[in-house]
Tab-separated table of C-alpha atoms in Angstrom:
chain	number	residue	atom	x	y	z
A	14	MET	CA	126.044	-216.745	61.492
A	15	THR	CA	124.223	-219.480	63.297
A	16	LYS	CA	121.710	-221.691	61.585
A	17	GLN	CA	118.862	-220.059	63.539
A	18	ILE	CA	119.832	-216.550	62.385
A	19	LEU	CA	120.065	-217.738	58.776
A	20	ILE	CA	116.597	-219.266	59.021
A	21	MET	CA	115.222	-216.033	60.528
A	22	ALA	CA	116.833	-213.975	57.739
A	23	TYR	CA	115.278	-216.273	55.131
A	24	GLU	CA	111.848	-215.931	56.749
A	25	VAL	CA	112.096	-212.113	56.779
A	26	ILE	CA	113.063	-212.065	53.089
A	27	LYS	CA	110.285	-214.475	52.210
A	28	LEU	CA	107.749	-212.462	54.222
A	29	ILE	CA	108.783	-209.072	52.848
A	30	PHE	CA	109.645	-209.920	49.278
A	31	ASN	CA	107.468	-212.848	48.294
A	32	HIS	CA	106.783	-211.368	44.835
A	33	LYS	CA	104.674	-208.586	46.375
A	34	MET	CA	103.695	-205.618	44.273
A	35	LEU	CA	105.495	-202.454	45.391
A	36	ALA	CA	102.281	-200.919	46.735
A	37	GLU	CA	102.045	-203.860	49.152
A	38	ILE	CA	105.527	-203.326	50.620
A	39	THR	CA	105.521	-200.944	53.571
A	40	ASN	CA	108.259	-198.536	54.574
A	41	GLN	CA	108.571	-200.513	57.807
A	42	GLU	CA	109.420	-203.625	55.799
A	43	ILE	CA	112.186	-201.705	54.017
A	44	GLU	CA	113.471	-200.399	57.364
A	45	LYS	CA	113.494	-203.997	58.626
A	46	LEU	CA	116.026	-204.905	55.926
A	47	VAL	CA	118.488	-202.505	57.551
A	48	ALA	CA	117.521	-203.165	61.171
A	49	GLU	CA	118.041	-206.912	60.725
A	50	HIS	CA	121.042	-206.577	58.368
A	51	ILE	CA	119.363	-208.743	55.751
A	52	GLN	CA	121.751	-210.119	53.134
A	53	GLU	CA	121.327	-209.837	49.385
A	54	ASN	CA	120.155	-213.048	47.786
A	55	GLN	CA	119.100	-214.427	44.442
A	56	ASN	CA	116.042	-212.182	44.425
A	57	LEU	CA	117.225	-209.134	46.360
A	58	GLU	CA	119.938	-206.618	45.419
A	59	PHE	CA	121.019	-203.450	47.233
A	60	LYS	CA	122.652	-200.446	45.595
A	61	LEU	CA	123.815	-197.267	47.242
A	62	THR	CA	123.044	-195.415	44.007
A	63	LEU	CA	122.713	-196.110	40.289
A	64	ASN	CA	125.283	-194.056	38.423
A	65	TYR	CA	123.691	-194.172	35.001
A	66	LYS	CA	125.762	-191.395	33.380
A	67	TYR	CA	128.693	-193.554	32.251
A	68	GLU	CA	128.636	-196.636	30.037
A	69	PRO	CA	130.099	-199.150	32.520
A	70	GLU	CA	127.553	-198.131	35.155
A	71	ARG	CA	124.655	-198.261	32.687
A	72	PHE	CA	125.751	-201.724	31.600
A	73	GLU	CA	126.020	-202.831	35.251
A	74	THR	CA	122.485	-201.600	35.993
A	75	LEU	CA	121.072	-203.382	32.947
A	76	CYS	CA	122.789	-206.617	33.976
A	77	ASP	CA	121.461	-206.281	37.541
A	78	ILE	CA	117.895	-205.997	36.268
A	79	ALA	CA	118.156	-208.680	33.569
A	80	SER	CA	119.808	-211.079	36.021
A	81	LEU	CA	116.890	-210.683	38.435
A	82	ALA	CA	114.444	-211.386	35.600
A	83	ASN	CA	116.379	-214.474	34.499
A	84	ALA	CA	116.547	-215.785	38.085
A	85	GLY	CA	112.836	-215.706	38.856
A	86	GLY	CA	112.220	-212.024	39.580
A	87	GLY	CA	113.140	-209.878	42.534
A	88	TYR	CA	113.828	-206.424	43.893
A	89	LEU	CA	116.564	-203.863	43.403
A	90	VAL	CA	116.568	-201.429	46.336
A	91	VAL	CA	118.551	-198.247	45.676
A	92	GLY	CA	119.623	-196.200	48.678
A	93	ILE	CA	120.927	-198.973	50.928
A	94	ARG	CA	124.586	-199.068	51.893
A	95	ASP	CA	125.815	-202.586	52.555
A	96	ASP	CA	128.474	-203.688	55.026
A	97	GLY	CA	130.888	-205.015	52.391
A	98	LYS	CA	129.456	-208.504	52.833
A	99	SER	CA	126.181	-207.827	51.001
A	100	ARG	CA	124.200	-207.187	54.203
A	101	ALA	CA	122.054	-204.063	54.539
A	102	LEU	CA	123.807	-201.546	56.780
A	103	LYS	CA	121.880	-198.268	56.495
A	104	LEU	CA	119.596	-196.164	54.338
A	105	GLU	CA	121.224	-193.272	52.496
A	106	ASN	CA	119.676	-190.484	50.466
A	107	VAL	CA	119.764	-190.843	46.678
A	108	ASP	CA	120.144	-187.519	44.833
A	109	ASN	CA	118.283	-186.793	41.569
A	110	ILE	CA	116.207	-189.894	42.156
A	111	GLU	CA	113.372	-189.072	39.742
A	112	SER	CA	115.773	-188.418	36.876
A	113	MET	CA	117.667	-191.601	37.723
A	114	MET	CA	114.517	-193.724	37.647
A	115	LYS	CA	113.392	-192.277	34.298
A	116	SER	CA	116.818	-193.015	32.834
A	117	VAL	CA	116.829	-196.571	34.176
A	118	ARG	CA	113.372	-197.213	32.731
A	119	SER	CA	114.520	-195.897	29.318
A	120	LEU	CA	117.694	-197.987	29.447
A	121	CYS	CA	115.669	-201.131	30.112
A	122	LEU	CA	113.322	-200.441	27.213
A	123	GLU	CA	116.240	-199.805	24.880
A	124	HIS	CA	118.727	-202.493	25.923
A	125	ILE	CA	116.881	-205.502	27.404
A	126	GLU	CA	115.196	-208.014	25.099
A	127	GLU	CA	112.635	-209.617	25.542
A	128	ARG	CA	111.159	-206.682	27.378
A	129	ILE	CA	110.449	-207.348	31.028
A	130	GLU	CA	106.725	-206.842	31.318
A	131	GLY	CA	105.248	-205.585	34.557
A	132	MET	CA	108.362	-203.964	36.012
A	133	GLU	CA	107.507	-201.477	38.747
A	134	PHE	CA	109.432	-198.402	39.860
A	135	ASP	CA	108.747	-196.619	43.140
A	136	ILE	CA	110.341	-193.713	44.983
A	137	ARG	CA	109.955	-193.452	48.741
A	138	ILE	CA	111.100	-191.191	51.541
A	139	ILE	CA	112.091	-193.272	54.550
A	140	ASN	CA	113.698	-191.644	57.595
A	141	GLY	CA	114.387	-188.545	55.494
A	142	CYS	CA	116.155	-190.527	52.748
A	143	ASN	CA	114.996	-190.724	49.140
A	144	ILE	CA	115.211	-194.358	48.081
A	145	ALA	CA	114.039	-196.243	45.007
A	146	ILE	CA	112.691	-199.751	44.599
A	147	ILE	CA	112.539	-201.594	41.306
A	148	ARG	CA	110.397	-204.721	41.205
A	149	VAL	CA	111.316	-207.210	38.514
A	150	PRO	CA	108.417	-209.681	38.240
A	151	VAL	CA	108.571	-213.375	37.512
A	152	SER	CA	108.836	-213.524	33.731
A	153	SER	CA	107.525	-216.085	31.286
A	154	ARG	CA	109.701	-214.569	28.552
A	155	ILE	CA	113.137	-215.694	29.753
A	156	PRO	CA	115.909	-215.507	28.906
A	157	HIS	CA	116.239	-211.737	28.879
A	158	MET	CA	119.266	-210.478	26.981
A	159	VAL	CA	121.224	-207.272	27.518
A	160	THR	CA	122.341	-205.697	24.236
A	161	PHE	CA	124.945	-203.013	24.831
A	162	ASN	CA	127.743	-201.609	22.638
A	163	ASN	CA	127.015	-204.189	19.927
A	164	HIS	CA	127.462	-207.090	22.355
A	165	THR	CA	124.868	-209.402	23.860
A	166	HIS	CA	124.904	-210.776	27.379
A	167	PHE	CA	122.706	-213.297	29.156
A	168	VAL	CA	123.097	-212.907	32.922
A	169	THR	CA	121.548	-214.538	35.971
A	170	ARG	CA	121.772	-214.136	39.734
A	171	TYR	CA	123.105	-216.557	42.274
A	172	ALA	CA	123.178	-216.046	46.051
A	173	ASP	CA	124.302	-212.402	46.336
A	174	GLY	CA	125.811	-211.821	42.896
A	175	LYS	CA	125.352	-212.236	39.171
A	176	ARG	CA	127.174	-214.009	36.379
A	177	GLU	CA	126.972	-214.763	32.675
A	178	MET	CA	124.629	-217.651	31.921
A	179	THR	CA	126.150	-220.820	30.541
A	180	LEU	CA	125.134	-222.119	27.142
A	181	SER	CA	123.130	-224.922	28.738
A	182	GLU	CA	121.291	-222.422	30.990
A	183	ILE	CA	120.422	-220.278	27.980
A	184	ARG	CA	119.326	-223.327	26.003
A	185	SER	CA	117.178	-224.697	28.835
A	186	SER	CA	115.442	-221.342	29.300
A	187	PHE	CA	114.409	-221.394	25.647
A	188	THR	CA	113.086	-224.944	25.924
A	189	GLY	CA	111.090	-224.222	29.046
A	190	CYS	CA	113.213	-226.383	31.352
A	191	SER	CA	114.185	-223.611	33.724
A	192	TRP	CA	113.930	-222.283	37.272
A	193	LYS	CA	110.150	-222.035	36.853
A	194	LYS	CA	109.927	-225.771	37.456
A	195	ILE	CA	112.157	-225.788	40.527
A	196	ILE	CA	110.995	-222.781	42.559
A	197	VAL	CA	108.627	-223.705	45.371
A	198	TYR	CA	106.089	-220.975	46.061
Protein backbone atom coordinates (compact mmCIF):
# COMPACT_ATOMS: atom_id res chain seq x y z
CA MET A 1 0.00 0.00 0.00
CA THR A 2 1.28 3.43 -0.81
CA LYS A 3 1.48 6.16 1.76
CA GLN A 4 -1.37 8.06 0.06
CA ILE A 5 -3.72 5.05 0.24
CA LEU A 6 -2.87 4.53 3.92
CA ILE A 7 -3.64 8.18 4.65
CA MET A 8 -6.95 7.91 2.76
CA ALA A 9 -7.87 4.75 4.70
CA TYR A 10 -7.09 6.52 7.98
CA GLU A 11 -9.26 9.49 6.99
CA VAL A 12 -12.21 7.21 6.10
CA ILE A 13 -11.93 5.42 9.45
CA LYS A 14 -11.66 8.69 11.32
CA LEU A 15 -14.63 10.15 9.42
CA ILE A 16 -16.87 7.10 9.83
CA PHE A 17 -15.92 5.91 13.28
CA ASN A 18 -14.89 8.96 15.25
CA HIS A 19 -16.72 7.75 18.37
CA LYS A 20 -20.10 8.32 16.69
CA MET A 21 -23.22 6.89 18.25
CA LEU A 22 -24.65 4.04 16.18
CA ALA A 23 -27.68 6.11 15.15
CA GLU A 24 -25.27 8.57 13.50
CA ILE A 25 -23.57 5.92 11.34
CA THR A 26 -25.30 5.43 8.00
CA ASN A 27 -25.58 2.22 6.02
CA GLN A 28 -23.58 3.94 3.28
CA GLU A 29 -20.70 4.42 5.72
CA ILE A 30 -20.77 0.70 6.51
CA GLU A 31 -20.85 -0.12 2.78
CA LYS A 32 -17.83 2.17 2.34
CA LEU A 33 -15.81 -0.07 4.66
CA VAL A 34 -16.20 -2.89 2.13
CA ALA A 35 -15.98 -0.77 -1.02
CA GLU A 36 -12.68 0.74 0.11
CA HIS A 37 -11.36 -2.46 1.75
CA ILE A 38 -10.77 -0.66 5.03
CA GLN A 39 -8.44 -2.51 7.39
CA GLU A 40 -9.17 -3.35 11.01
CA ASN A 41 -7.36 -1.11 13.44
CA GLN A 42 -7.09 -0.43 17.14
CA ASN A 43 -10.69 0.76 17.24
CA LEU A 44 -12.34 -1.32 14.52
CA GLU A 45 -12.86 -5.10 14.38
CA PHE A 46 -14.67 -7.19 11.77
CA LYS A 47 -16.26 -10.58 12.40
CA LEU A 48 -18.04 -12.78 9.93
CA THR A 49 -20.21 -14.07 12.78
CA LEU A 50 -20.09 -14.45 16.55
CA ASN A 51 -20.39 -18.11 17.43
CA TYR A 52 -21.45 -17.72 21.03
CA LYS A 53 -22.61 -21.32 21.61
CA TYR A 54 -19.23 -22.77 22.62
CA GLU A 55 -16.92 -21.65 25.41
CA PRO A 56 -13.86 -20.75 23.30
CA GLU A 57 -15.99 -18.57 21.02
CA ARG A 58 -17.74 -16.88 23.95
CA PHE A 59 -14.37 -16.15 25.53
CA GLU A 60 -13.07 -14.76 22.21
CA THR A 61 -16.08 -12.44 21.89
CA LEU A 62 -15.67 -11.18 25.45
CA CYS A 63 -11.98 -10.48 24.84
CA ASP A 64 -12.78 -8.64 21.59
CA ILE A 65 -15.18 -6.32 23.41
CA ALA A 66 -13.04 -5.80 26.52
CA SER A 67 -9.96 -5.12 24.38
CA LEU A 68 -11.82 -2.37 22.51
CA ALA A 69 -12.87 -0.83 25.83
CA ASN A 70 -9.32 -0.97 27.19
CA ALA A 71 -7.91 0.59 24.00
CA GLY A 72 -10.09 3.70 23.92
CA GLY A 73 -13.38 2.37 22.56
CA GLY A 74 -14.38 1.27 19.10
CA TYR A 75 -16.68 -0.79 16.93
CA LEU A 76 -17.19 -4.49 16.35
CA VAL A 77 -18.96 -5.02 13.02
CA VAL A 78 -20.42 -8.51 12.60
CA GLY A 79 -21.25 -9.66 9.09
CA ILE A 80 -18.09 -8.56 7.28
CA ARG A 81 -15.82 -11.14 5.70
CA ASP A 82 -12.21 -10.01 5.60
CA ASP A 83 -9.59 -10.83 2.97
CA GLY A 84 -7.29 -12.74 5.34
CA LYS A 85 -5.27 -9.57 5.92
CA SER A 86 -7.86 -7.85 8.14
CA ARG A 87 -9.31 -5.76 5.29
CA ALA A 88 -13.07 -5.68 4.70
CA LEU A 89 -13.93 -7.83 1.69
CA LYS A 90 -17.73 -8.18 1.62
CA LEU A 91 -20.91 -8.11 3.66
CA GLU A 92 -22.43 -11.48 4.51
CA ASN A 93 -25.72 -12.34 6.15
CA VAL A 94 -25.64 -13.25 9.84
CA ASP A 95 -28.24 -15.87 10.83
CA ASN A 96 -30.13 -15.69 14.15
CA ILE A 97 -28.79 -12.19 14.63
CA GLU A 98 -31.28 -11.05 17.29
CA SER A 99 -30.60 -14.09 19.46
CA MET A 100 -26.86 -13.62 18.98
CA MET A 101 -26.99 -9.99 20.08
CA LYS A 102 -29.04 -10.80 23.20
CA SER A 103 -26.55 -13.51 24.13
CA VAL A 104 -23.57 -11.21 23.60
CA ARG A 105 -25.17 -8.52 25.76
CA SER A 106 -25.79 -11.08 28.54
CA LEU A 107 -22.24 -12.41 28.28
CA CYS A 108 -20.83 -8.91 28.68
CA LEU A 109 -22.96 -8.22 31.75
CA GLU A 110 -21.93 -11.51 33.32
CA HIS A 111 -18.23 -11.72 32.43
CA ILE A 112 -16.77 -8.21 31.99
CA GLU A 113 -15.88 -6.14 35.05
CA GLU A 114 -16.05 -3.11 35.44
CA ARG A 115 -19.16 -3.05 33.32
CA ILE A 116 -18.78 -1.12 30.09
CA GLU A 117 -21.34 1.62 30.39
CA GLY A 118 -23.00 2.99 27.28
CA MET A 119 -22.40 0.04 24.97
CA GLU A 120 -24.72 0.10 21.97
CA PHE A 121 -26.01 -2.80 19.89
CA ASP A 122 -27.63 -2.34 16.49
CA ILE A 123 -28.93 -4.68 13.81
CA ARG A 124 -29.11 -3.49 10.22
CA ILE A 125 -30.08 -4.87 6.84
CA ILE A 126 -27.61 -3.70 4.22
CA ASN A 127 -27.78 -5.03 0.65
CA GLY A 128 -30.03 -7.84 1.88
CA CYS A 129 -27.59 -8.90 4.61
CA ASN A 130 -28.35 -8.87 8.33
CA ILE A 131 -25.36 -7.34 10.08
CA ALA A 132 -24.72 -6.22 13.65
CA ILE A 133 -22.70 -3.35 15.04
CA ILE A 134 -21.52 -3.12 18.62
CA ARG A 135 -20.24 0.26 19.78
CA VAL A 136 -17.88 0.16 22.72
CA PRO A 137 -17.59 3.73 24.04
CA VAL A 138 -14.56 5.43 25.50
CA SER A 139 -14.54 4.27 29.11
CA SER A 140 -13.40 6.04 32.25
CA ARG A 141 -13.54 2.74 34.15
CA ILE A 142 -10.55 0.96 32.60
CA PRO A 143 -9.14 -1.56 32.87
CA HIS A 144 -12.00 -3.89 32.03
CA MET A 145 -11.38 -7.50 33.02
CA VAL A 146 -12.80 -10.65 31.46
CA THR A 147 -13.65 -13.29 34.07
CA PHE A 148 -14.26 -16.66 32.45
CA ASN A 149 -13.92 -20.24 33.74
CA ASN A 150 -12.44 -18.99 37.02
CA HIS A 151 -9.66 -17.10 35.23
CA THR A 152 -9.20 -13.37 34.76
CA HIS A 153 -7.83 -11.69 31.67
CA PHE A 154 -6.95 -8.08 30.90
CA VAL A 155 -6.78 -7.57 27.14
CA THR A 156 -6.15 -4.62 24.84
CA ARG A 157 -6.09 -3.99 21.10
CA TYR A 158 -3.18 -3.03 18.94
CA ALA A 159 -3.29 -2.33 15.19
CA ASP A 160 -5.57 -5.14 13.93
CA GLY A 161 -5.39 -7.59 16.83
CA LYS A 162 -5.58 -8.02 20.58
CA ARG A 163 -3.27 -9.25 23.30
CA GLU A 164 -3.03 -9.69 27.06
CA MET A 165 -2.11 -6.47 28.83
CA THR A 166 1.25 -6.31 30.55
CA LEU A 167 1.47 -5.73 34.27
CA SER A 168 2.68 -2.17 33.71
CA GLU A 169 -0.26 -1.47 31.35
CA ILE A 170 -2.71 -2.78 33.94
CA ARG A 171 -1.01 -0.78 36.69
CA SER A 172 -0.96 2.44 34.66
CA SER A 173 -4.66 2.11 33.82
CA PHE A 174 -5.47 1.95 37.52
CA THR A 175 -3.35 5.02 38.26
CA GLY A 176 -4.88 7.06 35.48
CA CYS A 177 -1.74 7.19 33.33
CA SER A 178 -3.25 5.55 30.29
CA TRP A 179 -4.24 6.00 26.65
CA LYS A 180 -6.67 8.74 27.69
CA LYS A 181 -3.73 11.12 27.95
CA ILE A 182 -2.21 10.21 24.60
CA ILE A 183 -5.18 10.04 22.22
CA VAL A 184 -5.62 13.18 20.15
CA TYR A 185 -9.27 13.89 19.38
